[in-house]
XYZ file of C-alpha atoms in Angstrom:
428
model
C 0.080 0.053 0.009
C 2.931 2.249 0.433
C 3.828 4.705 3.292
C 2.612 7.897 1.493
C -0.767 9.277 2.395
C -0.653 11.541 -0.591
C -3.631 11.073 -2.798
C -3.081 9.836 -6.591
C -5.986 12.189 -7.472
C -5.490 15.873 -8.244
C -8.934 16.537 -6.992
C -8.311 15.141 -3.544
C -5.240 17.326 -3.157
C -6.639 20.399 -4.524
C -10.016 20.181 -2.250
C -8.696 18.273 0.787
C -9.705 20.924 3.085
C -13.045 21.544 1.528
C -13.688 17.599 1.578
C -12.636 17.392 5.117
C -15.034 20.404 6.121
C -17.853 18.765 4.259
C -17.502 15.624 6.161
C -16.822 17.209 9.361
C -19.367 17.667 12.221
C -20.990 21.071 11.629
C -19.962 23.971 14.092
C -22.058 24.055 17.108
C -23.654 27.351 16.389
C -24.452 26.554 12.761
C -26.025 23.279 14.044
C -28.037 25.248 16.700
C -29.272 27.578 14.267
C -30.360 24.796 11.858
C -32.209 22.817 14.349
C -33.901 25.852 15.972
C -35.202 26.839 12.548
C -36.307 23.226 11.765
C -38.275 23.034 15.107
C -39.917 26.323 14.591
C -40.817 25.651 10.902
C -42.454 22.403 12.054
C -44.222 23.973 14.819
C -42.687 21.404 17.375
C -43.077 23.779 20.309
C -42.788 21.254 22.902
C -39.101 20.261 22.278
C -35.855 22.016 21.843
C -32.388 20.620 20.866
C -29.482 20.889 23.455
C -25.879 20.395 22.875
C -23.529 18.818 25.768
C -19.812 17.809 25.674
C -20.779 14.382 27.084
C -23.500 13.183 24.804
C -23.399 15.772 21.964
C -26.957 16.478 20.453
C -29.925 15.800 22.689
C -33.675 16.581 22.595
C -35.255 18.240 25.662
C -38.767 18.883 26.687
C -39.980 22.561 26.392
C -43.065 21.673 28.296
C -44.761 19.097 30.629
C -45.738 15.864 28.850
C -48.222 13.374 30.423
C -47.785 9.435 29.845
C -49.269 8.702 26.342
C -48.786 12.368 24.997
C -47.682 12.979 21.376
C -44.160 14.538 21.692
C -43.151 14.664 17.998
C -44.267 13.680 14.655
C -41.002 13.848 12.593
C -41.452 14.298 8.766
C -38.955 12.107 6.792
C -36.090 14.007 5.244
C -35.165 11.205 2.819
C -36.343 7.552 2.722
C -37.013 4.580 0.512
C -39.299 1.509 0.665
C -37.354 -1.621 0.646
C -37.463 -3.175 -2.878
C -38.894 -6.581 -2.010
C -41.493 -4.890 0.118
C -42.995 -3.385 -2.887
C -44.368 -6.788 -3.677
C -46.532 -6.596 -0.710
C -47.398 -2.930 -0.351
C -48.329 -0.290 -2.800
C -47.667 2.992 -1.059
C -47.159 6.514 -2.045
C -43.602 7.120 -3.173
C -43.348 10.230 -1.131
C -45.083 9.962 2.320
C -45.486 5.835 2.163
C -49.089 6.020 2.864
C -51.198 2.966 1.360
C -52.960 3.814 -1.824
C -55.651 2.592 -4.035
C -58.238 0.558 -2.178
C -58.422 -2.454 0.002
C -59.456 -4.424 -2.849
C -56.342 -3.121 -4.952
C -54.052 -3.910 -2.144
C -55.229 -7.460 -1.724
C -55.761 -8.336 -5.381
C -52.083 -6.868 -6.072
C -50.391 -8.697 -3.291
C -51.991 -12.088 -4.370
C -51.133 -11.559 -7.922
C -47.532 -11.073 -7.253
C -47.665 -14.105 -4.882
C -49.127 -16.251 -7.580
C -46.523 -15.172 -10.058
C -43.782 -15.881 -7.609
C -45.293 -19.398 -6.695
C -45.189 -20.324 -10.344
C -41.498 -20.039 -10.753
C -38.601 -21.158 -8.775
C -37.581 -18.222 -6.737
C -35.706 -19.506 -3.714
C -33.081 -16.885 -3.987
C -33.302 -13.114 -3.317
C -34.606 -11.299 -6.449
C -34.610 -7.921 -7.931
C -38.208 -6.605 -8.163
C -39.447 -4.056 -10.640
C -43.051 -3.254 -11.205
C -44.209 -1.518 -14.545
C -47.759 -2.935 -14.753
C -49.971 -5.567 -13.626
C -49.505 -7.911 -16.560
C -45.791 -7.999 -16.466
C -43.808 -11.000 -14.961
C -41.954 -10.587 -11.681
C -40.433 -12.614 -9.006
C -40.922 -12.334 -5.245
C -39.154 -13.616 -2.084
C -41.912 -13.664 0.623
C -44.421 -14.033 -2.062
C -42.910 -17.242 -3.261
C -44.132 -19.430 -0.642
C -46.103 -22.357 -1.676
C -49.937 -21.739 -1.064
C -52.654 -24.307 -1.902
C -55.397 -21.388 -1.512
C -54.211 -19.620 -4.807
C -57.167 -17.896 -6.560
C -57.841 -17.534 -10.225
C -56.062 -14.926 -11.881
C -59.233 -13.155 -13.254
C -60.467 -12.810 -9.615
C -57.393 -11.067 -8.787
C -57.310 -8.817 -11.821
C -61.045 -7.932 -10.950
C -60.001 -6.891 -7.585
C -57.120 -4.841 -8.817
C -59.162 -2.970 -11.468
C -62.039 -2.389 -9.011
C -64.535 -4.545 -10.878
C -65.070 -6.602 -7.698
C -65.857 -5.138 -4.313
C -65.462 -6.644 -0.892
C -67.842 -6.162 2.060
C -67.240 -3.178 4.442
C -64.055 -1.842 2.599
C -66.070 1.416 2.652
C -64.776 1.758 6.292
C -61.282 1.674 5.018
C -61.142 4.262 2.236
C -57.662 4.776 0.763
C -56.365 7.750 -1.060
C -56.631 7.410 -4.954
C -53.459 6.824 -7.092
C -51.827 9.894 -8.532
C -49.243 8.921 -11.232
C -45.834 10.523 -11.653
C -45.565 13.330 -14.336
C -42.310 12.049 -15.611
C -42.347 8.206 -15.344
C -44.800 5.332 -15.164
C -43.290 3.755 -12.145
C -43.835 6.005 -9.203
C -47.271 6.416 -7.510
C -48.511 8.984 -4.867
C -51.609 9.487 -2.579
C -51.984 13.170 -3.610
C -50.973 15.656 -6.212
C -49.312 17.417 -3.310
C -46.972 14.454 -2.705
C -46.352 14.106 -6.366
C -45.201 17.649 -6.671
C -43.215 17.504 -3.446
C -41.372 14.513 -4.581
C -40.666 15.940 -8.025
C -39.339 19.153 -6.520
C -37.374 17.495 -3.797
C -35.840 14.233 -5.536
C -37.606 12.568 -8.345
C -37.245 15.224 -11.167
C -33.532 14.425 -11.133
C -33.778 10.724 -10.053
C -36.188 9.331 -12.661
C -34.078 10.076 -15.650
C -30.647 10.080 -14.091
C -29.445 6.523 -12.994
C -26.140 8.143 -12.424
C -27.142 9.165 -8.886
C -27.511 5.620 -8.056
C -24.122 4.764 -9.578
C -22.677 7.679 -7.428
C -24.292 6.221 -4.286
C -22.760 2.861 -5.038
C -19.392 4.547 -5.653
C -19.279 6.274 -2.236
C -20.653 3.006 -0.408
C -18.132 0.923 -2.130
C -15.322 3.364 -0.757
C -16.793 3.482 2.636
C -17.098 -0.390 2.976
C -13.680 -0.980 1.367
C -12.125 1.503 3.901
C -13.833 -0.418 6.866
C -12.520 -3.778 5.417
C -9.124 -2.348 5.301
C -9.263 -0.846 8.636
C -10.313 -4.234 10.070
C -7.447 -5.823 8.514
C -5.031 -3.413 10.412
C -7.028 -3.374 13.638
C -3.888 -3.476 15.813
C -2.149 -0.571 13.976
C -2.261 2.781 15.898
C -5.222 4.640 15.062
C -4.288 8.164 13.920
C -5.615 10.715 11.575
C -2.947 10.235 9.195
C -3.335 6.407 8.924
C -7.084 6.691 8.661
C -6.623 9.146 5.823
C -4.010 6.809 4.303
C -6.572 3.903 4.347
C -9.289 6.135 3.020
C -7.231 7.092 -0.035
C -6.396 3.349 -0.583
C -10.150 2.449 -0.377
C -10.836 5.248 -2.947
C -8.141 4.649 -5.342
C -9.801 2.210 -7.844
C -12.348 4.994 -8.494
C -9.964 7.974 -8.230
C -7.898 6.307 -11.124
C -10.736 6.749 -13.337
C -11.306 10.496 -12.367
C -11.289 12.924 -15.303
C -13.433 15.872 -14.405
C -16.193 16.482 -11.694
C -19.376 15.543 -12.967
C -21.183 18.857 -12.226
C -18.513 20.345 -14.621
C -18.870 17.810 -17.191
C -22.795 17.305 -17.519
C -24.448 19.013 -20.567
C -26.357 22.290 -20.078
C -30.044 21.484 -20.363
C -31.721 23.123 -23.421
C -34.015 25.229 -21.055
C -30.831 26.844 -19.370
C -29.353 29.743 -21.034
C -25.707 30.020 -21.306
C -25.533 33.014 -19.197
C -26.833 30.985 -16.290
C -24.435 28.242 -16.794
C -22.359 29.028 -13.715
C -25.393 29.120 -11.468
C -26.820 25.896 -12.762
C -23.457 24.084 -12.147
C -23.215 25.529 -8.699
C -26.883 24.334 -8.042
C -25.701 20.805 -9.054
C -22.520 20.762 -7.035
C -24.519 21.873 -3.943
C -27.092 19.143 -4.577
C -24.148 16.582 -4.911
C -22.625 17.791 -1.394
C -26.039 17.686 0.257
C -26.723 14.093 -1.161
C -23.230 13.001 0.209
C -24.126 14.340 3.679
C -27.433 12.566 3.841
C -25.989 9.388 2.296
C -23.437 9.495 5.195
C -26.286 10.031 7.781
C -28.351 7.331 6.150
C -25.449 4.783 6.305
C -24.248 5.436 9.585
C -27.578 6.351 11.504
C -30.467 4.711 9.642
C -33.963 4.433 11.089
C -36.584 1.848 10.470
C -39.492 3.115 8.278
C -42.694 1.031 9.115
C -46.409 1.763 8.122
C -49.124 -0.713 9.286
C -51.261 -2.330 6.580
C -54.854 -1.506 6.160
C -55.368 -4.939 5.058
C -54.742 -6.070 8.720
C -57.307 -3.482 10.070
C -59.807 -4.663 7.436
C -59.742 -8.365 8.402
C -59.899 -7.599 12.255
C -62.914 -5.509 11.459
C -64.520 -8.455 9.712
C -63.588 -10.781 12.716
C -65.293 -8.281 15.190
C -68.584 -8.022 13.375
C -71.545 -9.418 15.078
C -71.877 -13.174 14.238
C -74.703 -12.868 11.527
C -72.839 -10.077 9.611
C -69.518 -11.841 10.143
C -70.642 -15.214 8.771
C -72.107 -13.454 5.713
C -69.009 -11.384 4.991
C -66.465 -14.252 5.514
C -68.328 -16.181 2.609
C -66.556 -13.553 0.565
C -63.470 -12.652 2.532
C -62.290 -16.050 3.830
C -60.853 -17.141 0.604
C -58.787 -14.068 0.348
C -57.577 -14.304 3.958
C -56.569 -17.883 3.400
C -54.794 -17.139 0.285
C -52.824 -14.367 1.888
C -51.842 -16.610 4.796
C -49.363 -15.206 7.343
C -48.555 -12.396 4.952
C -51.887 -10.601 5.152
C -50.565 -8.072 7.713
C -47.283 -7.299 5.951
C -46.541 -3.548 6.750
C -44.806 -1.055 4.567
C -41.026 -1.272 5.496
C -37.984 0.684 4.343
C -35.252 2.829 5.545
C -35.417 6.561 6.409
C -33.545 9.512 7.964
C -35.673 11.548 10.434
C -33.883 14.782 11.274
C -35.094 15.372 14.896
C -35.650 11.738 15.991
C -32.078 10.990 14.930
C -30.931 13.571 17.611
C -32.539 11.551 20.486
C -30.236 9.817 22.904
C -30.440 6.430 24.119
C -31.492 5.212 27.515
C -32.096 1.581 28.872
C -34.872 3.225 30.975
C -36.502 5.436 28.146
C -39.105 7.941 28.747
C -40.215 8.038 25.100
C -40.804 5.665 22.252
C -41.679 5.407 18.745
C -45.244 4.456 18.241
C -47.767 4.544 15.525
C -51.298 5.297 16.510
C -54.349 4.362 14.554
C -54.413 7.739 12.917
C -50.767 7.665 11.878
C -51.035 6.217 8.239
C -47.889 7.619 6.666
C -44.169 6.966 7.191
C -43.332 9.836 9.643
C -42.056 8.932 12.869
C -44.242 9.307 15.929
C -42.754 9.665 19.366
C -44.849 9.092 22.365
C -44.294 9.764 26.021
C -43.761 6.296 27.996
C -44.244 8.255 31.303
C -44.714 11.673 32.749
C -41.841 14.081 31.399
C -41.099 17.346 33.174
C -40.118 20.519 31.198
C -36.327 20.643 30.722
C -35.929 16.779 31.064
C -33.967 15.107 28.180
C -36.302 12.932 26.073
C -34.773 9.569 25.395
C -35.519 6.379 23.586
C -34.131 2.835 23.590
C -32.064 1.999 20.527
C -32.193 -1.759 21.456
C -34.417 -4.316 23.181
C -33.941 -2.664 26.896
C -35.437 -5.909 28.301
C -32.244 -8.142 27.810
C -29.430 -8.364 30.515
C -26.861 -5.649 31.090
C -24.072 -7.478 29.345
C -26.274 -8.100 26.300
C -27.349 -4.572 26.119
C -23.937 -3.175 26.232
C -22.763 -5.653 23.414
C -25.566 -4.485 21.195
C -24.815 -0.745 22.053
C -21.265 -1.307 21.080
C -22.390 -1.200 17.457
C -23.527 2.402 18.083
C -20.126 3.382 19.267
C -20.669 4.102 23.089
C -20.888 2.531 26.490
C -24.457 3.200 28.124
C -24.101 4.857 31.580
C -27.792 5.384 31.993
C -29.203 5.074 35.586
C -30.225 1.565 34.969
C -26.891 0.463 33.572
C -25.111 2.074 36.467
C -27.344 0.117 38.831
C -26.791 -3.114 36.924
C -23.258 -2.716 36.242
C -21.131 -5.574 37.952
C -18.671 -4.504 40.540
């Protein structure tokens, strides 16, 4: 690998200070101003962000909360539904709310299951949905099921030609198509416009962003592997930078020009605005890098409960006479769905305020979706009374396991927990 830490790439040498600044923790004053503006803009008057030398960022109560009170509903900054989960759940590509109808959701899920069960798909597969009639593979949907229904029945559910009883109690938003592609679907024009303005107008026709993300993760994971191989080497900034440059080398060797300087000027951009256009693209790239870094090192689970589960629970809770009549229609579909009938929407997301909450093995808050929370935003509820100025904490792990197991799991987060419970249970 050599003893020199000098990068083989002119770009790295020329912009080393800027790159270091980009990846560094923001200055305290800048971070405080950002979070103050964010909290104010979202009208989260019940919380504030504090900084401490011991724990860094932390969320504190600006008022008293009673047990069960809503503390925060944190809007997703950036998120994505897991690819294989798209087989079971059709959701808005922006807010992750279930869309269409109960019939559409059931019919679509069973249709893809029937496609998956007709082919050998024991291995993990890539899934891409362009239209109902296309062929696809699935993972969870590939389970053998003796209750498979005729395709024409499933298609009639998807198209709305067939109705199930009592689905008027579970009305879902109608589907709004993307203005640029035929793949993304939304629960409203507002979500479609927001996604277009925030991400999709560039992503739908520019696979280069996905390639760029792979290049960054390739470098990060290669760096992690190199560092693990030299775990007994003294850990210094110089040695870490040398390893990073070695991890980056395969890509840096192919570097010619920065892509924001190379991309062709769009036809609707006047040549006199070229500098401004390239600066905007450059800023977008730097912002995307920071978001990717946050998503890689501090991801949060994205979960939205399925309305199909609520629907079948409603049927089961009907008076006996109505239940018996309804189940003549619904029972075949429930049997065909099997254990997957309650599959939620799942993905990975970055929540800007929830991610600032520190861990405790005796937390006073938790993430909890109420019946009315039907989108992908994070909902934080008080587990116990919280006084004004108290820090609001959550558990990153299952806090019911023993002390040693908790500490081992928390090691992956890079700290040793010293919460009151751990102090009490710590062996002498």
